[in-house]
Coordinates of C-alpha atoms in Angstrom, one line a residue:
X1 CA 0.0 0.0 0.0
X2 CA 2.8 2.3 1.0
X3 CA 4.5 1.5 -2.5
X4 CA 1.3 2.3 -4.1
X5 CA 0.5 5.9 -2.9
X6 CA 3.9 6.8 -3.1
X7 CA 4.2 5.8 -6.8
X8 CA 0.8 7.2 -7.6
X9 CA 2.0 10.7 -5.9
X10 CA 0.1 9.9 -3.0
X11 CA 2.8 11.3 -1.1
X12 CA 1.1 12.4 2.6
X13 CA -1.2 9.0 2.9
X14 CA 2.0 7.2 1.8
X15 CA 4.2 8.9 4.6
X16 CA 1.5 8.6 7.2
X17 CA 1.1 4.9 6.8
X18 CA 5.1 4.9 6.4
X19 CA 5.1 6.4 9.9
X20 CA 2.7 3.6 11.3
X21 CA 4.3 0.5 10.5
X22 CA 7.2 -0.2 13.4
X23 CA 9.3 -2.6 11.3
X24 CA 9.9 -1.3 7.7
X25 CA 12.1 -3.3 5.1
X26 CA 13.9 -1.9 2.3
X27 CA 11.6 -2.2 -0.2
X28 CA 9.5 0.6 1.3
X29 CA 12.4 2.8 1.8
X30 CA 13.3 2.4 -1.6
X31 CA 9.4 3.0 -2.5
X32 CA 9.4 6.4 -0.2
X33 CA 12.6 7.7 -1.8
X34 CA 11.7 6.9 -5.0
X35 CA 7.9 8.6 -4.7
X36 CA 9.6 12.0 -3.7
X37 CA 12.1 11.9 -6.0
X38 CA 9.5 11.3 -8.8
X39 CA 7.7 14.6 -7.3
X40 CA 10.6 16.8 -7.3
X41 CA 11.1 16.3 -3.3
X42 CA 14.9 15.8 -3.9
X43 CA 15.9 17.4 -0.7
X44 CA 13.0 15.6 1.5
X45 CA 14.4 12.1 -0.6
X46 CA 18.2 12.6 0.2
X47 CA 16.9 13.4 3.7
X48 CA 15.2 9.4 4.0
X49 CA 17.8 8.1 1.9
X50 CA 20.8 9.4 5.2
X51 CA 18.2 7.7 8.0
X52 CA 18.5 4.3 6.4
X53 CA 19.5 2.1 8.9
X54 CA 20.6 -0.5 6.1
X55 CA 20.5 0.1 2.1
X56 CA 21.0 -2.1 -1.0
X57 CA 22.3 -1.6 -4.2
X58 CA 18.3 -0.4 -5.3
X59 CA 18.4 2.7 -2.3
X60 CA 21.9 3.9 -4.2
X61 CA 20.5 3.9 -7.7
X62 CA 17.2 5.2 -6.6
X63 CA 18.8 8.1 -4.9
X64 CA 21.1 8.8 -8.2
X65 CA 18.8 8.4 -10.5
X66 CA 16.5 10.9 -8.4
X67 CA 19.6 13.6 -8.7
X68 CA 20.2 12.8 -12.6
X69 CA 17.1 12.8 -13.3
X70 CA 16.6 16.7 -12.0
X71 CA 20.1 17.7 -13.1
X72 CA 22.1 17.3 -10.1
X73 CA 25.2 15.5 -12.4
X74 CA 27.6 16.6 -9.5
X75 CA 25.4 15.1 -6.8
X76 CA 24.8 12.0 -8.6
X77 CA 28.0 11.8 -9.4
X78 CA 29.5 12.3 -5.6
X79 CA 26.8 9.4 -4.5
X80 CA 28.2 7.2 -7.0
X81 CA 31.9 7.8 -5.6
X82 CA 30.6 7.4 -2.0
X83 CA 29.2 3.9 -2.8
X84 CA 32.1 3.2 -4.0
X85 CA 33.6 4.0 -0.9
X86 CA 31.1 1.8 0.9
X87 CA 32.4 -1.5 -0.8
X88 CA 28.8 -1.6 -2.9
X89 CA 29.3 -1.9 -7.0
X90 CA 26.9 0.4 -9.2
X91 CA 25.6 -2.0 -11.4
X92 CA 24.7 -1.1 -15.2
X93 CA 21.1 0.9 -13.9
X94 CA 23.5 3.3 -11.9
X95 CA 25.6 4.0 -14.7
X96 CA 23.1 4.3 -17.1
X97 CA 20.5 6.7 -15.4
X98 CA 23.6 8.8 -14.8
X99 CA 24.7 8.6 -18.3
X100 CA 21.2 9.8 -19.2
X101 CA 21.5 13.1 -17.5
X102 CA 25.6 13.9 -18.0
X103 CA 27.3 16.9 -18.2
X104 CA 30.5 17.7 -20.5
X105 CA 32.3 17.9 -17.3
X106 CA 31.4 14.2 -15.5
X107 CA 31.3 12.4 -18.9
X108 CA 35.1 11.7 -18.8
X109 CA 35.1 10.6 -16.1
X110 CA 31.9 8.0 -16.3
X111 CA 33.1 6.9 -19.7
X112 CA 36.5 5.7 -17.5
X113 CA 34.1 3.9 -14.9
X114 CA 32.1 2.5 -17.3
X115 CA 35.5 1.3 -19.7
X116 CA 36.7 -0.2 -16.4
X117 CA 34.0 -2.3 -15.3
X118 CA 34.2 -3.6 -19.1
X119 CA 30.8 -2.6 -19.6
X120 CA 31.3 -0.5 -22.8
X121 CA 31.7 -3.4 -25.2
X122 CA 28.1 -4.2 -24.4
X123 CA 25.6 -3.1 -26.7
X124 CA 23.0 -1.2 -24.3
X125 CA 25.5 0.5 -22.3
X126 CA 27.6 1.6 -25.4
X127 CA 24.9 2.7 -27.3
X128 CA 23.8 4.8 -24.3
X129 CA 27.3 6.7 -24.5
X130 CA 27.0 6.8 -28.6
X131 CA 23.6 8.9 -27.5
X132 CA 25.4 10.3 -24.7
X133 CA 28.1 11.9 -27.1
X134 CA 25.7 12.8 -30.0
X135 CA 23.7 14.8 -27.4
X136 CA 27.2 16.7 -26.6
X137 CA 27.8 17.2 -30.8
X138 CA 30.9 15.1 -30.5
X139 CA 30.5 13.1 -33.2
X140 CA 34.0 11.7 -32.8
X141 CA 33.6 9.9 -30.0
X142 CA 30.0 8.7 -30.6
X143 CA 31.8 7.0 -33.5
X144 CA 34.8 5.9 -31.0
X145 CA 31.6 4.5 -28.6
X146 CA 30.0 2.5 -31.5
X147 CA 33.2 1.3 -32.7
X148 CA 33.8 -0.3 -29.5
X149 CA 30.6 -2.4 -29.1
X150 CA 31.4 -6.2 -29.9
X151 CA 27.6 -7.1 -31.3
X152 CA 26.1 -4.1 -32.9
X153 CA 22.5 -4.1 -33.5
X154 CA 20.0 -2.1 -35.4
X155 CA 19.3 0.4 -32.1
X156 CA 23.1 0.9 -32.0
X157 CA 23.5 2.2 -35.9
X158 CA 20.0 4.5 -36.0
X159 CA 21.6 5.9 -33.1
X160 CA 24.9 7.0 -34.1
X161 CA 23.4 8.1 -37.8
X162 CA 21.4 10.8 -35.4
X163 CA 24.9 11.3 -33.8
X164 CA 27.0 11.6 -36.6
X165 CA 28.1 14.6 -38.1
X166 CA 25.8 14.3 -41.6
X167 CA 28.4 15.1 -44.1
X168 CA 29.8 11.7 -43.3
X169 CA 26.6 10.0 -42.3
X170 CA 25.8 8.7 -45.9
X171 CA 28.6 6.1 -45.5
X172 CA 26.7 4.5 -42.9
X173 CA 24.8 3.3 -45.2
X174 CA 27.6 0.9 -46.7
X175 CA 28.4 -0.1 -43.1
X176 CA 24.8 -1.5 -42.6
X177 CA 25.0 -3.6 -45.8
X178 CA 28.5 -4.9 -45.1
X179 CA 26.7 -6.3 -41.0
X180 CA 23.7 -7.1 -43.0
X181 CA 21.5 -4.9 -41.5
X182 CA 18.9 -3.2 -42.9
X183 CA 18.0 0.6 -42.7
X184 CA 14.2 1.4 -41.0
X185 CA 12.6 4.1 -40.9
X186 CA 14.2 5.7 -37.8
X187 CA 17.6 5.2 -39.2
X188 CA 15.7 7.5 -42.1
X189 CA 14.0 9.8 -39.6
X190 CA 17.4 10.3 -38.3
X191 CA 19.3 10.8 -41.4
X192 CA 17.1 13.3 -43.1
X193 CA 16.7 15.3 -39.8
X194 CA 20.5 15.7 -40.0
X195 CA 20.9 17.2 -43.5
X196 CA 19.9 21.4 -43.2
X197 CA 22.0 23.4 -45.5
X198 CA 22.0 24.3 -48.9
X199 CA 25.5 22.7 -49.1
X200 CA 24.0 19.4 -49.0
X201 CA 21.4 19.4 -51.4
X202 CA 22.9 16.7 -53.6
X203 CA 23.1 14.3 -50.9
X204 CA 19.7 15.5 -49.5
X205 CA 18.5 14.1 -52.8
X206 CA 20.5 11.0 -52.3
X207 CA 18.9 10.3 -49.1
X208 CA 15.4 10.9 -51.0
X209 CA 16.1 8.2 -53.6
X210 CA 17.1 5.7 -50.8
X211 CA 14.1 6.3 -48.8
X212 CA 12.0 6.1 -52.5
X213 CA 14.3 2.8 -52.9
X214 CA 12.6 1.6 -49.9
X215 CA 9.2 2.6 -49.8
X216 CA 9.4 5.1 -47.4
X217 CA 8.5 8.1 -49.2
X218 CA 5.0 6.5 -48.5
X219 CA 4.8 7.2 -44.9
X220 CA 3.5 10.5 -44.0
X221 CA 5.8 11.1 -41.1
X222 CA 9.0 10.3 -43.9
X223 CA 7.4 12.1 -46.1
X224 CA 7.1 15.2 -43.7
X225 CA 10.8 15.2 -42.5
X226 CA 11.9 14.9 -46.4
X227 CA 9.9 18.2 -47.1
X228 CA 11.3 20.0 -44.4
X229 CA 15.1 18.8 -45.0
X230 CA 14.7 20.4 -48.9
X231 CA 13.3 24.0 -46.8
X232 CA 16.5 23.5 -44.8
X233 CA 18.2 23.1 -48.5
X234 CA 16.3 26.2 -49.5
X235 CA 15.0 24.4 -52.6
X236 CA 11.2 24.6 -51.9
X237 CA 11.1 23.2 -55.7
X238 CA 11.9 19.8 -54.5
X239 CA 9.3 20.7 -51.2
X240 CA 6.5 21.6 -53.1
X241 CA 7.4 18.5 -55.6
X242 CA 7.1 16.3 -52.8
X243 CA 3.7 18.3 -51.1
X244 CA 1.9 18.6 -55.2
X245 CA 2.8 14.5 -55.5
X246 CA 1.2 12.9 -52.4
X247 CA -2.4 13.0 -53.5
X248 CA -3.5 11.3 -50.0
X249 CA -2.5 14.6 -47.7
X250 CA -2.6 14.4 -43.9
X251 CA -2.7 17.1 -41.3
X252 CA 1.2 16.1 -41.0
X253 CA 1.7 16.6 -44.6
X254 CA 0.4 20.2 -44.7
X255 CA 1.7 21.8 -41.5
X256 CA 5.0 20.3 -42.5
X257 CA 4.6 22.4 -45.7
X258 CA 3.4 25.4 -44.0
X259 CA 6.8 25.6 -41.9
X260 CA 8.9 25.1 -45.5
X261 CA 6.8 28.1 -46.7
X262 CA 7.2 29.9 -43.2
X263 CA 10.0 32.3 -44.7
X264 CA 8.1 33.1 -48.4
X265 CA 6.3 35.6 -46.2
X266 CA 3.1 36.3 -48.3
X267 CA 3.2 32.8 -49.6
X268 CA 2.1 31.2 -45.8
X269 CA -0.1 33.3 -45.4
X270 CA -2.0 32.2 -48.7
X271 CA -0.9 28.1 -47.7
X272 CA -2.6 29.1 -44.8
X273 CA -5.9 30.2 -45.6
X274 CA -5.7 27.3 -48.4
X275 CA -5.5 25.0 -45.5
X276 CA -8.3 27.1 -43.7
X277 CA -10.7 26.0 -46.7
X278 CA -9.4 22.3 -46.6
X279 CA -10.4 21.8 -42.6
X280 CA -7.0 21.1 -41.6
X281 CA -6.3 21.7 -38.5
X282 CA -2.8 24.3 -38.3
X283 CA -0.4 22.6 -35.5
X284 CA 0.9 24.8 -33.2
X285 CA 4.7 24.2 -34.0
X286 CA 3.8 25.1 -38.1
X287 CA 1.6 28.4 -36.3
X288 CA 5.0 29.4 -34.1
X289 CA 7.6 28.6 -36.9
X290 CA 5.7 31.0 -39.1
X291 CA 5.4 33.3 -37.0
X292 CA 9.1 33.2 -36.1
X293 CA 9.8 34.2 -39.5
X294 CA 7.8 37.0 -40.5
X295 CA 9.3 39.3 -42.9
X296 CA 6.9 42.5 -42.1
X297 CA 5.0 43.2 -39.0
X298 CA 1.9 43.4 -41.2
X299 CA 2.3 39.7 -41.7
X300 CA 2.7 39.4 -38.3
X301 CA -0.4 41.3 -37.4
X302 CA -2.6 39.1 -40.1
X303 CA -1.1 35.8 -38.3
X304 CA -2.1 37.6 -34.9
X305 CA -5.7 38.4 -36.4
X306 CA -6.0 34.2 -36.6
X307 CA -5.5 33.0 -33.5
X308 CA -8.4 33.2 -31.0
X309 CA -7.9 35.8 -28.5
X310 CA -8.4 33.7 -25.4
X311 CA -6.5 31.0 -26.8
X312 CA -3.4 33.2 -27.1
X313 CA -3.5 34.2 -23.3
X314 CA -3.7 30.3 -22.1
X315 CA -1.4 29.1 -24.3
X316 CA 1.9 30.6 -23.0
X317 CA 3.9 29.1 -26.1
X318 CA 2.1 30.4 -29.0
X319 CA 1.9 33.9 -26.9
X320 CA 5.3 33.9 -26.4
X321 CA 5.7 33.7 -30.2
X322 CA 3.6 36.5 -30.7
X323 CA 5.5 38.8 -27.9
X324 CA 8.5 37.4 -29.8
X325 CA 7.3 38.7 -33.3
X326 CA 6.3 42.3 -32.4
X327 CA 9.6 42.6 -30.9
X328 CA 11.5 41.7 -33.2
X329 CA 9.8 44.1 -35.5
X330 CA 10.4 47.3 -32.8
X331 CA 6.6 47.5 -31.5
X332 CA 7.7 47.2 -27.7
X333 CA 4.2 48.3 -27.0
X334 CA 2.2 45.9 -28.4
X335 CA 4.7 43.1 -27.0
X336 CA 4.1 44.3 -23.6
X337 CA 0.2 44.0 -24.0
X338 CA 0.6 40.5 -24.8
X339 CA 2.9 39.9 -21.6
X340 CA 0.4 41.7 -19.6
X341 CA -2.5 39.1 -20.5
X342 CA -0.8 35.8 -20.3
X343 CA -2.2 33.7 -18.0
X344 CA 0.7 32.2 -17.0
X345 CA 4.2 34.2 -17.2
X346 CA 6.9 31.8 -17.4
X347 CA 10.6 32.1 -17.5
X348 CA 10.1 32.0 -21.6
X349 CA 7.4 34.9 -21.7
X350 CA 9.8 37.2 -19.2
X351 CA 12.9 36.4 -21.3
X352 CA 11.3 37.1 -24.3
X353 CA 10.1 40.5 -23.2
X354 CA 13.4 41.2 -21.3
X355 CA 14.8 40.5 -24.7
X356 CA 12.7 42.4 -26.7
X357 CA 13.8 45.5 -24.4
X358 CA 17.3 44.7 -25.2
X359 CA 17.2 44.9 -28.6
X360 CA 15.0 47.9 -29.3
X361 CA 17.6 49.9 -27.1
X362 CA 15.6 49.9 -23.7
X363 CA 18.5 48.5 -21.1
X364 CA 17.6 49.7 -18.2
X365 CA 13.6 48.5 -18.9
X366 CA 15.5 45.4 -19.6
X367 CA 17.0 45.1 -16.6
X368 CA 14.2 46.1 -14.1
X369 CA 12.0 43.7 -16.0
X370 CA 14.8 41.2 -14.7
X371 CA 14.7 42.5 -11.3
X372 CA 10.8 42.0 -11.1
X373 CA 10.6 38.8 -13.1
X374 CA 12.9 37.3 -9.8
X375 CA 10.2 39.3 -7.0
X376 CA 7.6 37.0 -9.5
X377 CA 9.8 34.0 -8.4
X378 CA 11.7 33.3 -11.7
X379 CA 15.2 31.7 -11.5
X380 CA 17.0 32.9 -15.2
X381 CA 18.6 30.2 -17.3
X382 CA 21.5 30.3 -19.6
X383 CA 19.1 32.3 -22.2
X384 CA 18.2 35.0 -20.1
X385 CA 22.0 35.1 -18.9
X386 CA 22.8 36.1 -22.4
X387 CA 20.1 38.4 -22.8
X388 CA 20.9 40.4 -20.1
X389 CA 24.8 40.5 -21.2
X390 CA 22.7 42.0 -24.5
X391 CA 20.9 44.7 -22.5
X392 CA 23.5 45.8 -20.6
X393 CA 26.0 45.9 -23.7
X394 CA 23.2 47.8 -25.5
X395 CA 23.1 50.3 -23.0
X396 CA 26.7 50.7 -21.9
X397 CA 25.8 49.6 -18.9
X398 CA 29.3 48.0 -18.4
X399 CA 29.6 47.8 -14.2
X400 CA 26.2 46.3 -14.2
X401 CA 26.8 43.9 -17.3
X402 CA 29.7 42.9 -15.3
X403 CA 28.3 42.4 -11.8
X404 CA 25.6 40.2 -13.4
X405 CA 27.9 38.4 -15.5
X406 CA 29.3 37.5 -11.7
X407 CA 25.9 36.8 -10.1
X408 CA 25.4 34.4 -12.7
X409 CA 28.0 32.1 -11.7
X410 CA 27.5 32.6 -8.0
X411 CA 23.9 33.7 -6.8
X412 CA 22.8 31.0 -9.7
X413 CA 25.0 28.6 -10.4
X414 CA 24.8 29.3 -14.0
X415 CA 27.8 27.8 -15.8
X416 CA 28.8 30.7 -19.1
X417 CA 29.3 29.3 -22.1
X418 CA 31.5 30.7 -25.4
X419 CA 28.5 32.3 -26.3
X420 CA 27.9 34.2 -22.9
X421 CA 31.9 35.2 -23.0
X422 CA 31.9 36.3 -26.5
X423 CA 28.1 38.7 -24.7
X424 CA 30.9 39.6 -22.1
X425 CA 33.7 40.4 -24.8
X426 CA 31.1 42.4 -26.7
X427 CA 30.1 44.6 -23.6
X428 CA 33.4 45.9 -22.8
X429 CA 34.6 46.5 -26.6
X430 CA 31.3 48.1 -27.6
X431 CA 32.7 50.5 -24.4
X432 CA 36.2 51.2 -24.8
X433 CA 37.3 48.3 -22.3
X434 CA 39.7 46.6 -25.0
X435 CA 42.4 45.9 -22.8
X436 CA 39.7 44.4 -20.8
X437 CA 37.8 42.1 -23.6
X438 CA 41.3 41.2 -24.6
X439 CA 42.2 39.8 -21.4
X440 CA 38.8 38.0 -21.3
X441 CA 39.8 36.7 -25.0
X442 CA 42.7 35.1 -23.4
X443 CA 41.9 33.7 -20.3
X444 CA 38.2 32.3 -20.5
X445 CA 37.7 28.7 -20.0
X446 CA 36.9 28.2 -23.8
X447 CA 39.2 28.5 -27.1
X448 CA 38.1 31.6 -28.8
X449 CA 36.4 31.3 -32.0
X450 CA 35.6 33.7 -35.0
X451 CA 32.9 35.3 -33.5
X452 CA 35.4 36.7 -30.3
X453 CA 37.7 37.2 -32.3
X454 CA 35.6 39.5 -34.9
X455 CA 34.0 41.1 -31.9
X456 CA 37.1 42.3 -30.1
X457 CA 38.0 43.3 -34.0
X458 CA 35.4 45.4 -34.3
X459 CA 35.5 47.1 -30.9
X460 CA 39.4 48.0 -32.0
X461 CA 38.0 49.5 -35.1
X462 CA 35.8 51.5 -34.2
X463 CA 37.9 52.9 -31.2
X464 CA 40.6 53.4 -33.3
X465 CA 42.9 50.5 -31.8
X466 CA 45.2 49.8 -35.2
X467 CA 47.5 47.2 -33.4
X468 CA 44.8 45.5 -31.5
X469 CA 42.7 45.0 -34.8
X470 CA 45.4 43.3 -36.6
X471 CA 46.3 41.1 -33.8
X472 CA 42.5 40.4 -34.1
X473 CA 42.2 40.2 -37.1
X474 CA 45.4 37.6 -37.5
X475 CA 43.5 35.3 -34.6
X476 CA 40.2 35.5 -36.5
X477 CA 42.2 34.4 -39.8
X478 CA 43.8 31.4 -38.1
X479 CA 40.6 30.1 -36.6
X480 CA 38.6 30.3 -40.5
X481 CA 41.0 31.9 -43.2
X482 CA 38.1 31.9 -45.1
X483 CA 35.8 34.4 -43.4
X484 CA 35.8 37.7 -45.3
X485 CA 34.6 39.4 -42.3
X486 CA 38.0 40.5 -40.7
X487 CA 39.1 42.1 -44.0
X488 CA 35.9 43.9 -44.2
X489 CA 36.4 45.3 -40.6
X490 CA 39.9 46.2 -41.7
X491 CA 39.9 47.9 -44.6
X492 CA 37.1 50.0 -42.9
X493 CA 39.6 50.8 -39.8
X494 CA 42.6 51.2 -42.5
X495 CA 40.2 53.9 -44.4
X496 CA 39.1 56.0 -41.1
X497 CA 42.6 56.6 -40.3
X498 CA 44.0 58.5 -43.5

């Protein structure tokens, strides 16, 4: 009974019986720890996993898989050292609900556990870390991971196709033939989701033909992921050839061509009205991907005009998008009103307004919008780190840019990325602080790519810094020689000094 409510959420009766029973085994530990842990109780968990008087090897992955499982990677991996330390061996359902939830930083060393219990040779496990490395775009060593496994299986190939970096992804194909295996459907799903640039084209096609060779270009869910790889392509030709052909057209079909047509402007909003008169119903992901790319705020407006009013203030998604669409086109205004009559406000909707602020020049509205979306109980992520770094940069507000770039890492226990560096970099350049970005440059935690080094370019250009733009300039070279960006921002520095 106690199992029961606990697993059903039935937290209080479960506790109060708990409470009653003088001589309780493991099992209903392990049942109590695991009930909170499924309800987000992680601190009222750990607190019933220390009173044990006696746990097994269940307790231990119970406890870690609660921590993973709410991205505690630190804390689950600590627990897993101090079993270690208590002469109990994780077994493979430690390791892999860890592995499930890993961060760049504990993957090493979990990959080294998992190598030294000889675990990785075994298909589940090592197609868990193929996943594992594909989730952290390492293609490398997803491939490493795979290459490992002694008996490969169907599971383990469609998996490291959607790891795989897709310019090399095609020769998978001959690698399946040679194990005689044969590609499904996912192993499709997972190759056509992986091809997005016009670049690739050709071997879009390729991948086309194979599916065709197969029968696949049947099935409506292929069928949808094939039109929206050629949008990726930018060859709606070979979309709209695909859409005209399939005579038998489901709901799928269409929204998947609505979000192909999403950047023709004038052209979805004519799909869409088309669809109107067909009775299909628009998905929300087609609505919010055409509204994310609206050329003209009189586009935006007509999209607005379709969506039932109440349905836009109870569905914090779509009136997110909305928000995100007038602000993107300057009408701060209009934005706000939209904010205002949400019913729910959540860390999305306040980052999205605190970013339309930033980037219509509004900083210090930015920043108190900040202030008051943390009185409303909202904890920023990494997105509205970043868009604060915007703000601030946008309206030199360089002590404060700083100090939050600080609070960050210690009032939140955000960890900056290259991204939120290259935000910092930006700040102080757009503001004179060269010497400052330049010591940021060199000594962040993360190789500098083109983008810092064309920021802390430009900030020496238009400050008039000669040596520090070549030195710039020379970085940005080595890291992609064949970005013309650099010599752009040269030539113009060059040309303000005669």
């Amino acid at each position: 009974m106690v199992a029961a409510y606990a697993q059903n959420g039935h937290l209080d009766r479960a506790a109060r019986l708990f409470g009653l029973i003088p001589e309780t085994n493991l099992v209903l530990w392990n049942a109590m720890i695991s009930g909170y842990a499924q309800n987000k109780s992680i601190d009222i968990a750990k607190n019933l996993f220390e009173k044990m008087p006696e746990r097994d090897v269940a307790s231990w992955n119970s406890m870690i898989s609660a921590f993973a499982l709410h991205g505690q990677c630190s804390n689950a991996v600590a627990l897993l050292l101090e079993m270690d330390l208590e002469g109990i061996h994780c077994n493979r359902i430690t390791l892999l609900s860890i592995l499930d939830a890993v961060d760049r930083i504990h993957l090493k060393f979990l990959h080294a556990e998992i190598c030294s219990r000889g675990l990785d040779t075994e298909v589940v496990m090592g197609t868990a870390l193929i996943k594992t490395y594909g989730r952290m775009e390492s293609p490398d060593l997803a491939r490493s991971a795979f290459d490992r496994i002694l008996e490969r299986n169907i599971v383990s190939w469609n998996t490291l196709v959607e790891a795989w970096d897709h310019r090399r992804s095609l020769s998978l194909f001959r690698g399946m033939d040679l194990e005689g295996l044969q590609p499904t459907r996912i192993t499709f799903l997972s190759l056509i989701d992986g091809f997005g640039s016009p670049q690739a084209l050709d071997a879009s096609r390729i991948v086309h033909k194979c599916a065709t060779y197969e029968g696949l270009d049947l099935d409506h869910e292929v069928l949808s992921s094939l039109i929206k790889m050629y949008a990726r392509c930018e060859s709606l030709v070979d979309a709209k050839l695909l859409f005209q052909n399939e005579m038998n057209r489901s709901s799928l079909v269409y929204n998947s061509m609505l979000s192909a047509l999403s950047g023709g402007g004038e052209e979805a909003l004519v799909f869409l009205r088309e669809m109107d008169l067909e009775g299909v119903k628009v998905e929300k992901s087609s609505l919010i991907n055409t509204l994310e790319s609206c050329k003209s705020i009189a586009q935006g407006k007509i999209l607005h005009s379709s969506i039932p009013s109440e349905l836009l203030r109870s569905d914090t998604a779509l009136g997110t998008s909305v928000l995100y669409m007038y602000g993107r086109h300057g009408d701060v205004i209009t934005a706000r009103t939209i904010f205002e009559e949400l019913h729910e406000r959540t860390l999305v909707a306040w980052t999205a307004l605190i970013s339309t602020y930033a980037q219509n020049g509004r900083g210090n509205t930015a920043l108190a919008l900040f202030r008051l979306a943390g009185l409303d109980g909202i904890l920023p992520d990494t997105v509205t780190f970043a868009k604060i770094l915007v703000a601030c940069s946008h309206a030199g507000l360089v002590t404060h840019g700083c100090q939050f770039f600080s609070s960050f890492m210690g009032d939140y226990n955000l960890v900056p990325s290259l991204d939120h560096y290259n935000c910092l970099i930006d700040l102080l350049c757009r503001n004179g602080r060269l010497f400052d970005a330049q010591e940021v440059a060199a000594n962040m935690p993360f190789e500098p790519n083109l983008v810092s080094w064309v920021t802390l370019l430009g900030g020496c250009s238009i400050h008039s810094d000669p040596e520090g733009a070549f030195g710039a300039a020379q970085r940005a070279n080595g890291v992609d020689s064949r970005s013309t960006a650099p010599y752009s921002l040269l030539s113009n520095l060059v040309k303000s000094l005669k």
